[in-house]
PDB file of C-alpha atoms in Angstrom:
ATOM      1  CA  ALA A   1      -0.001  -0.006  -0.006  1.00 92.00           C
ATOM      2  CA  ILE A   2       1.127   3.569  -0.682  1.00 95.00           C
ATOM      3  CA  ARG A   3       2.128   5.349   2.507  1.00 97.00           C
ATOM      4  CA  MET A   4       1.152   8.964   2.964  1.00 98.00           C
ATOM      5  CA  THR A   5       3.158  11.086   5.395  1.00 98.00           C
ATOM      6  CA  GLN A   6       2.033  14.520   6.482  1.00 98.00           C
ATOM      7  CA  SER A   7       4.119  17.145   8.218  1.00 97.00           C
ATOM      8  CA  PRO A   8       3.947  18.618  10.674  1.00 97.00           C
ATOM      9  CA  SER A   9       1.635  16.469  12.797  1.00 97.00           C
ATOM     10  CA  SER A  10       0.426  19.546  14.597  1.00 96.00           C
ATOM     11  CA  PHE A  11       1.242  23.195  15.002  1.00 93.00           C
ATOM     12  CA  SER A  12      -0.103  26.424  16.440  1.00 96.00           C
ATOM     13  CA  ALA A  13      -0.954  29.421  14.355  1.00 96.00           C
ATOM     14  CA  SER A  14      -2.753  32.760  14.668  1.00 95.00           C
ATOM     15  CA  THR A  15      -5.688  34.123  12.760  1.00 96.00           C
ATOM     16  CA  GLY A  16      -4.389  35.811   9.623  1.00 96.00           C
ATOM     17  CA  ASP A  17      -1.310  33.580   9.282  1.00 96.00           C
ATOM     18  CA  ARG A  18      -0.366  31.893   6.072  1.00 97.00           C
ATOM     19  CA  VAL A  19       0.033  28.213   6.772  1.00 97.00           C
ATOM     20  CA  THR A  20       1.340  25.259   4.719  1.00 98.00           C
ATOM     21  CA  ILE A  21       0.875  21.554   5.293  1.00 98.00           C
ATOM     22  CA  THR A  22       2.971  19.021   3.402  1.00 98.00           C
ATOM     23  CA  CYS A  23       2.003  15.544   2.288  1.00 98.00           C
ATOM     24  CA  ARG A  24       4.459  13.039   0.818  1.00 98.00           C
ATOM     25  CA  ALA A  25       3.585   9.821  -0.932  1.00 98.00           C
ATOM     26  CA  SER A  26       5.863   6.714  -0.724  1.00 98.00           C
ATOM     27  CA  GLN A  27       5.596   6.390  -4.498  1.00 97.00           C
ATOM     28  CA  GLY A  28       4.412   8.481  -7.355  1.00 97.00           C
ATOM     29  CA  ILE A  29       0.645   9.166  -7.460  1.00 96.00           C
ATOM     30  CA  SER A  30       0.489  11.681 -10.301  1.00 96.00           C
ATOM     31  CA  SER A  31      -2.165  14.226  -9.148  1.00 97.00           C
ATOM     32  CA  TYR A  32      -4.532  11.742  -7.537  1.00 96.00           C
ATOM     33  CA  LEU A  33      -4.533  13.505  -4.195  1.00 98.00           C
ATOM     34  CA  ALA A  34      -7.372  14.990  -2.123  1.00 98.00           C
ATOM     35  CA  TRP A  35      -7.376  17.145   1.004  1.00 98.00           C
ATOM     36  CA  TYR A  36     -10.004  17.007   3.686  1.00 98.00           C
ATOM     37  CA  GLN A  37     -10.820  19.152   6.737  1.00 98.00           C
ATOM     38  CA  GLN A  38     -12.231  17.543   9.889  1.00 97.00           C
ATOM     39  CA  LYS A  39     -13.497  19.333  12.956  1.00 96.00           C
ATOM     40  CA  PRO A  40     -14.011  17.504  16.290  1.00 92.00           C
ATOM     41  CA  GLY A  41     -17.036  15.220  16.264  1.00 91.00           C
ATOM     42  CA  LYS A  42     -17.765  15.983  12.616  1.00 94.00           C
ATOM     43  CA  ALA A  43     -17.334  14.147   9.329  1.00 93.00           C
ATOM     44  CA  PRO A  44     -14.479  15.082   7.015  1.00 96.00           C
ATOM     45  CA  LYS A  45     -15.134  17.681   4.349  1.00 98.00           C
ATOM     46  CA  LEU A  46     -13.580  17.672   0.910  1.00 98.00           C
ATOM     47  CA  LEU A  47     -11.472  20.804   0.265  1.00 98.00           C
ATOM     48  CA  ILE A  48      -9.323  19.961  -2.788  1.00 98.00           C
ATOM     49  CA  TYR A  49      -9.135  17.138  -5.293  1.00 97.00           C
ATOM     50  CA  ALA A  50      -6.783  16.365  -8.184  1.00 97.00           C
ATOM     51  CA  ALA A  51      -4.088  17.974  -6.033  1.00 98.00           C
ATOM     52  CA  SER A  52      -5.078  21.549  -6.879  1.00 98.00           C
ATOM     53  CA  THR A  53      -8.784  21.747  -7.813  1.00 98.00           C
ATOM     54  CA  LEU A  54     -10.897  23.616  -5.234  1.00 98.00           C
ATOM     55  CA  GLN A  55     -14.131  21.867  -4.328  1.00 97.00           C
ATOM     56  CA  SER A  56     -17.234  23.939  -4.957  1.00 96.00           C
ATOM     57  CA  GLY A  57     -18.072  26.192  -1.981  1.00 97.00           C
ATOM     58  CA  VAL A  58     -14.651  26.021  -0.387  1.00 98.00           C
ATOM     59  CA  PRO A  59     -13.109  29.453   0.257  1.00 97.00           C
ATOM     60  CA  SER A  60     -10.372  30.573  -2.145  1.00 97.00           C
ATOM     61  CA  ARG A  61      -7.933  31.008   0.719  1.00 98.00           C
ATOM     62  CA  PHE A  62      -7.385  27.229   0.455  1.00 98.00           C
ATOM     63  CA  SER A  63      -5.096  26.044  -2.321  1.00 98.00           C
ATOM     64  CA  GLY A  64      -3.262  22.898  -3.160  1.00 98.00           C
ATOM     65  CA  SER A  65      -0.234  22.119  -5.277  1.00 98.00           C
ATOM     66  CA  GLY A  66       2.145  19.316  -6.223  1.00 98.00           C
ATOM     67  CA  SER A  67       2.329  16.150  -8.261  1.00 98.00           C
ATOM     68  CA  GLY A  68       4.200  12.903  -8.152  1.00 97.00           C
ATOM     69  CA  THR A  69       5.203  12.417  -4.488  1.00 98.00           C
ATOM     70  CA  ASP A  70       5.151  15.877  -2.899  1.00 98.00           C
ATOM     71  CA  PHE A  71       2.066  17.988  -2.244  1.00 98.00           C
ATOM     72  CA  THR A  72       1.128  21.005  -0.193  1.00 98.00           C
ATOM     73  CA  LEU A  73      -2.071  22.519   1.193  1.00 98.00           C
ATOM     74  CA  THR A  74      -1.880  26.259   1.850  1.00 98.00           C
ATOM     75  CA  ILE A  75      -4.291  28.439   3.741  1.00 97.00           C
ATOM     76  CA  SER A  76      -3.446  32.018   2.755  1.00 96.00           C
ATOM     77  CA  CYS A  77      -5.051  33.859   5.642  1.00 95.00           C
ATOM     78  CA  LEU A  78      -6.119  31.613   8.481  1.00 96.00           C
ATOM     79  CA  GLN A  79      -9.611  32.204   9.812  1.00 96.00           C
ATOM     80  CA  SER A  80     -11.066  31.093  13.149  1.00 94.00           C
ATOM     81  CA  GLU A  81     -13.170  28.460  11.428  1.00 95.00           C
ATOM     82  CA  ASP A  82     -10.053  26.871   9.889  1.00 96.00           C
ATOM     83  CA  PHE A  83      -8.764  25.440  13.149  1.00 94.00           C
ATOM     84  CA  ALA A  84      -9.203  21.772  12.513  1.00 97.00           C
ATOM     85  CA  THR A  85      -7.380  18.623  11.461  1.00 97.00           C
ATOM     86  CA  TYR A  86      -6.392  18.200   7.828  1.00 98.00           C
ATOM     87  CA  TYR A  87      -5.879  14.927   6.001  1.00 98.00           C
ATOM     88  CA  CYS A  88      -4.464  14.148   2.611  1.00 98.00           C
ATOM     89  CA  GLN A  89      -5.597  11.047   0.727  1.00 98.00           C
ATOM     90  CA  GLN A  90      -4.165   9.335  -2.344  1.00 97.00           C
ATOM     91  CA  TYR A  91      -6.658   7.727  -4.749  1.00 95.00           C
ATOM     92  CA  TYR A  92      -4.119   6.577  -7.277  1.00 94.00           C
ATOM     93  CA  SER A  93      -4.377   2.933  -6.193  1.00 91.00           C
ATOM     94  CA  TYR A  94      -6.275   0.874  -3.664  1.00 86.00           C
ATOM     95  CA  PRO A  95      -6.402   1.086  -0.743  1.00 85.00           C
ATOM     96  CA  GLY A  96      -6.973   4.801  -0.810  1.00 90.00           C
ATOM     97  CA  THR A  97      -4.624   5.651   2.015  1.00 95.00           C
ATOM     98  CA  PHE A  98      -4.810   8.743   4.171  1.00 97.00           C
ATOM     99  CA  GLY A  99      -2.103  10.719   5.815  1.00 98.00           C
ATOM    100  CA  GLN A 100      -1.975  10.642   9.616  1.00 97.00           C
ATOM    101  CA  GLY A 101      -3.447  14.176   9.837  1.00 97.00           C
ATOM    102  CA  THR A 102      -2.232  17.628  10.731  1.00 98.00           C
ATOM    103  CA  LYS A 103      -3.931  19.417  13.591  1.00 97.00           C
ATOM    104  CA  VAL A 104      -3.965  23.202  13.301  1.00 97.00           C
ATOM    105  CA  GLU A 105      -4.424  24.785  16.749  1.00 95.00           C
ATOM    106  CA  ILE A 106      -4.874  28.298  17.936  1.00 88.00           C
ATOM    107  CA  LYS A 107      -1.724  30.034  19.215  1.00 88.00           C
TER     108      LYS A 107
ATOM    109  CA  GLU B   1     -31.023  18.005   0.612  1.00 94.00           C
ATOM    110  CA  VAL B   2     -27.984  15.935  -0.400  1.00 96.00           C
ATOM    111  CA  GLN B   3     -27.034  13.758   2.544  1.00 97.00           C
ATOM    112  CA  LEU B   4     -25.912  10.411   3.905  1.00 98.00           C
ATOM    113  CA  LEU B   5     -27.143   9.030   7.220  1.00 97.00           C
ATOM    114  CA  GLU B   6     -25.570   6.056   8.864  1.00 98.00           C
ATOM    115  CA  SER B   7     -27.186   3.754  11.440  1.00 98.00           C
ATOM    116  CA  GLY B   8     -26.692   0.407  13.047  1.00 98.00           C
ATOM    117  CA  GLY B   9     -23.674   1.019  15.260  1.00 97.00           C
ATOM    118  CA  GLY B  10     -23.461  -0.138  18.836  1.00 98.00           C
ATOM    119  CA  LEU B  11     -21.679  -2.269  21.330  1.00 98.00           C
ATOM    120  CA  VAL B  12     -20.872  -5.820  20.316  1.00 98.00           C
ATOM    121  CA  GLN B  13     -18.723  -8.529  21.813  1.00 98.00           C
ATOM    122  CA  PRO B  14     -15.547  -9.797  20.149  1.00 98.00           C
ATOM    123  CA  GLY B  15     -16.438 -12.366  17.534  1.00 98.00           C
ATOM    124  CA  GLY B  16     -19.888 -10.889  17.089  1.00 98.00           C
ATOM    125  CA  SER B  17     -21.636  -9.373  14.084  1.00 98.00           C
ATOM    126  CA  LEU B  18     -23.205  -6.075  13.183  1.00 98.00           C
ATOM    127  CA  ARG B  19     -24.797  -4.557  10.080  1.00 98.00           C
ATOM    128  CA  LEU B  20     -24.432  -0.906   9.291  1.00 98.00           C
ATOM    129  CA  SER B  21     -26.715   0.996   6.987  1.00 98.00           C
ATOM    130  CA  CYS B  22     -26.319   4.295   5.170  1.00 98.00           C
ATOM    131  CA  ALA B  23     -29.374   5.999   3.742  1.00 98.00           C
ATOM    132  CA  ALA B  24     -28.707   8.358   0.870  1.00 98.00           C
ATOM    133  CA  SER B  25     -30.925  11.228  -0.315  1.00 97.00           C
ATOM    134  CA  GLY B  26     -30.765  14.194  -2.700  1.00 97.00           C
ATOM    135  CA  PHE B  27     -28.816  12.526  -5.507  1.00 97.00           C
ATOM    136  CA  THR B  28     -29.054   9.594  -7.926  1.00 97.00           C
ATOM    137  CA  PHE B  29     -27.645   6.950  -5.607  1.00 97.00           C
ATOM    138  CA  SER B  30     -27.057   4.288  -8.313  1.00 97.00           C
ATOM    139  CA  SER B  31     -24.821   6.632 -10.302  1.00 96.00           C
ATOM    140  CA  TYR B  32     -22.032   6.709  -7.779  1.00 96.00           C
ATOM    141  CA  ALA B  33     -19.588   4.352  -6.178  1.00 96.00           C
ATOM    142  CA  MET B  34     -19.774   4.333  -2.392  1.00 97.00           C
ATOM    143  CA  SER B  35     -17.314   3.498   0.338  1.00 97.00           C
ATOM    144  CA  TRP B  36     -17.013   2.922   4.070  1.00 98.00           C
ATOM    145  CA  VAL B  37     -14.231   4.731   5.884  1.00 98.00           C
ATOM    146  CA  ARG B  38     -13.545   4.350   9.594  1.00 98.00           C
ATOM    147  CA  GLN B  39     -11.824   6.281  12.312  1.00 97.00           C
ATOM    148  CA  ALA B  40     -10.672   4.690  15.567  1.00 97.00           C
ATOM    149  CA  PRO B  41     -11.014   6.921  18.625  1.00 95.00           C
ATOM    150  CA  GLY B  42      -8.427   9.663  18.486  1.00 93.00           C
ATOM    151  CA  LYS B  43      -6.901   8.252  15.309  1.00 95.00           C
ATOM    152  CA  GLY B  44      -6.804   8.979  11.631  1.00 95.00           C
ATOM    153  CA  LEU B  45      -8.974   7.837   8.723  1.00 97.00           C
ATOM    154  CA  GLU B  46      -8.858   4.349   7.260  1.00 97.00           C
ATOM    155  CA  TRP B  47     -10.631   3.339   4.038  1.00 96.00           C
ATOM    156  CA  VAL B  48     -12.447   0.031   4.599  1.00 97.00           C
ATOM    157  CA  SER B  49     -14.422  -0.972   1.471  1.00 97.00           C
ATOM    158  CA  ALA B  50     -15.860   0.326  -1.806  1.00 96.00           C
ATOM    159  CA  ILE B  51     -18.680  -0.733  -4.136  1.00 96.00           C
ATOM    160  CA  SER B  52     -19.527   0.326  -7.640  1.00 96.00           C
ATOM    161  CA  GLY B  53     -22.760   2.092  -8.564  1.00 95.00           C
ATOM    162  CA  SER B  54     -24.332  -1.099  -9.847  1.00 96.00           C
ATOM    163  CA  GLY B  55     -23.018  -3.147  -6.929  1.00 96.00           C
ATOM    164  CA  GLY B  56     -21.188  -5.483  -9.289  1.00 96.00           C
ATOM    165  CA  SER B  57     -17.700  -4.617  -8.127  1.00 95.00           C
ATOM    166  CA  THR B  58     -16.321  -4.444  -4.624  1.00 96.00           C
ATOM    167  CA  TYR B  59     -12.998  -3.905  -2.959  1.00 95.00           C
ATOM    168  CA  TYR B  60     -11.798  -4.384   0.644  1.00 96.00           C
ATOM    169  CA  ALA B  61      -8.925  -3.322   2.834  1.00 95.00           C
ATOM    170  CA  ASP B  62      -6.742  -6.269   3.834  1.00 95.00           C
ATOM    171  CA  SER B  63      -7.664  -5.609   7.490  1.00 96.00           C
ATOM    172  CA  VAL B  64     -11.316  -6.530   6.898  1.00 98.00           C
ATOM    173  CA  LYS B  65     -11.149  -8.898   3.906  1.00 97.00           C
ATOM    174  CA  GLY B  66     -13.078 -12.090   4.540  1.00 97.00           C
ATOM    175  CA  ARG B  67     -14.871 -10.592   7.540  1.00 98.00           C
ATOM    176  CA  PHE B  68     -16.800  -7.615   6.163  1.00 98.00           C
ATOM    177  CA  THR B  69     -19.164  -7.504   3.180  1.00 98.00           C
ATOM    178  CA  ILE B  70     -20.280  -4.299   1.453  1.00 98.00           C
ATOM    179  CA  SER B  71     -23.526  -4.221  -0.510  1.00 98.00           C
ATOM    180  CA  ARG B  72     -26.159  -1.797  -1.714  1.00 98.00           C
ATOM    181  CA  ASP B  73     -29.855  -1.713  -2.540  1.00 98.00           C
ATOM    182  CA  ASN B  74     -30.313   0.955  -5.204  1.00 98.00           C
ATOM    183  CA  SER B  75     -34.120   0.604  -4.984  1.00 98.00           C
ATOM    184  CA  LYS B  76     -33.860   1.754  -1.395  1.00 98.00           C
ATOM    185  CA  ASN B  77     -30.951   4.190  -1.835  1.00 98.00           C
ATOM    186  CA  THR B  78     -29.125   2.393   0.912  1.00 98.00           C
ATOM    187  CA  LEU B  79     -25.575   1.195   1.418  1.00 98.00           C
ATOM    188  CA  TYR B  80     -24.726  -1.632   3.848  1.00 98.00           C
ATOM    189  CA  LEU B  81     -21.721  -3.048   5.655  1.00 98.00           C
ATOM    190  CA  GLN B  82     -22.080  -6.486   7.187  1.00 98.00           C
ATOM    191  CA  MET B  83     -19.365  -6.986   9.773  1.00 98.00           C
ATOM    192  CA  ASN B  84     -18.604 -10.424  11.129  1.00 98.00           C
ATOM    193  CA  SER B  85     -15.929 -11.852  13.417  1.00 98.00           C
ATOM    194  CA  LEU B  86     -15.497  -8.452  14.965  1.00 98.00           C
ATOM    195  CA  ARG B  87     -12.326  -7.574  16.848  1.00 98.00           C
ATOM    196  CA  ALA B  88     -11.427  -4.934  19.363  1.00 98.00           C
ATOM    197  CA  GLU B  89      -9.361  -3.174  16.671  1.00 97.00           C
ATOM    198  CA  ASP B  90     -12.573  -2.699  14.615  1.00 98.00           C
ATOM    199  CA  THR B  91     -13.751  -0.207  17.211  1.00 98.00           C
ATOM    200  CA  ALA B  92     -14.272   3.048  15.334  1.00 98.00           C
ATOM    201  CA  VAL B  93     -16.699   5.575  13.946  1.00 98.00           C
ATOM    202  CA  TYR B  94     -17.758   4.272  10.560  1.00 98.00           C
ATOM    203  CA  TYR B  95     -18.546   6.811   7.850  1.00 98.00           C
ATOM    204  CA  CYS B  96     -20.132   6.138   4.524  1.00 98.00           C
ATOM    205  CA  ALA B  97     -18.789   8.286   1.774  1.00 98.00           C
ATOM    206  CA  LYS B  98     -19.750   9.047  -1.865  1.00 97.00           C
ATOM    207  CA  SER B  99     -17.325   9.151  -4.716  1.00 95.00           C
ATOM    208  CA  ARG B 100     -17.757  11.119  -7.943  1.00 91.00           C
ATOM    209  CA  THR B 101     -17.337   8.045 -10.144  1.00 90.00           C
ATOM    210  CA  ILE B 102     -19.708   5.173 -10.833  1.00 88.00           C
ATOM    211  CA  THR B 103     -16.990   2.527 -10.972  1.00 88.00           C
ATOM    212  CA  ILE B 104     -14.671   1.689  -8.102  1.00 85.00           C
ATOM    213  CA  PHE B 105     -11.686   2.205 -10.421  1.00 86.00           C
ATOM    214  CA  GLY B 106     -12.767   5.557 -11.850  1.00 82.00           C
ATOM    215  CA  GLU B 107     -10.419   8.524 -11.733  1.00 83.00           C
ATOM    216  CA  GLU B 108     -12.611  10.511  -9.301  1.00 89.00           C
ATOM    217  CA  ARG B 109     -12.459   8.156  -6.390  1.00 91.00           C
ATOM    218  CA  TYR B 110     -12.119  10.838  -3.754  1.00 96.00           C
ATOM    219  CA  PHE B 111     -15.049  11.455  -1.416  1.00 97.00           C
ATOM    220  CA  ASP B 112     -17.205  14.528  -2.002  1.00 97.00           C
ATOM    221  CA  LEU B 113     -19.954  13.694   0.513  1.00 97.00           C
ATOM    222  CA  TRP B 114     -19.684  12.040   3.912  1.00 97.00           C
ATOM    223  CA  GLY B 115     -22.274  10.940   6.490  1.00 97.00           C
ATOM    224  CA  ARG B 116     -22.055  11.854  10.164  1.00 96.00           C
ATOM    225  CA  GLY B 117     -20.841   8.404  11.113  1.00 97.00           C
ATOM    226  CA  THR B 118     -21.946   5.668  13.454  1.00 98.00           C
ATOM    227  CA  LEU B 119     -19.905   4.330  16.360  1.00 98.00           C
ATOM    228  CA  VAL B 120     -19.022   0.631  16.573  1.00 98.00           C
ATOM    229  CA  THR B 121     -17.555  -0.554  19.858  1.00 98.00           C
ATOM    230  CA  VAL B 122     -16.188  -4.067  20.107  1.00 98.00           C
ATOM    231  CA  SER B 123     -15.649  -5.031  23.728  1.00 97.00           C
ATOM    232  CA  SER B 124     -16.564  -7.703  26.236  1.00 96.00           C
TER     233      SER B 124
END
C-alpha cells in the first residue's frame, strides 16, 4: 500500500497567518490527491481534489499544489473556522490511504 | 437535501456481528460508487471498502477482507456493511462516503460527500 506522510503532525498558528501543510507519498501518485478538513465530532469535508482543484463552496484562501510524490495545502489567511485537522488522501491505487493528519491549533 | 445518514452502530462482543446501513438522499444513488471509511477513537482515517454504482464490483482493505461485506440496494438508496468476526481493533466511527465516479476504479475516487458516522464498539 502507498504510505502517505504529513508534516507537521500539529502546530499552532494565529488568525491571519499563512500556513502550509505538506503531504508526501511513498511512491508517485500523479495528481490523484485529495485534502479534507475535519472538525471535532464531525465528518471530514472535501477541500481539494486532483491535487489543486478547489471543491465547490470552499473558500479561495485554500489552495493545493504538487504532483508525483510531494504535495502542499496552503491556507493563505487563517480564519477562526479553519482550526481543525487536515488529511491528505491518495486515490491513485487501492487502498486509498490517508495521511496521519495535521492538527492546526490556535496560538 | 444531499445527505448520507448512517445507522446500526453499537456495542458488540468480540467475535460478534453487526450490520451498518447508510441511507442516501438528494442525488441519484445508483450513479455513484460508495465507500465505508472508519476512524478509531483519536486516530486517523482508514478506508475500509468500496462498491460500484451497480453493486457489481467491490474492494476491501486487507484488514477486513473475509470478515466484512459491502452491499447496496439501489431501490432503497441504501448502502450496507455486514461486519462479522469483529475484533477490538474494529472499534471506530464508521462513515459512509460518496465518490464522484460510478466505478470503483474511476479517476474521481475521492469522497465529495460524507455521512455523520456511526460508532461501533467491540468489547466484552
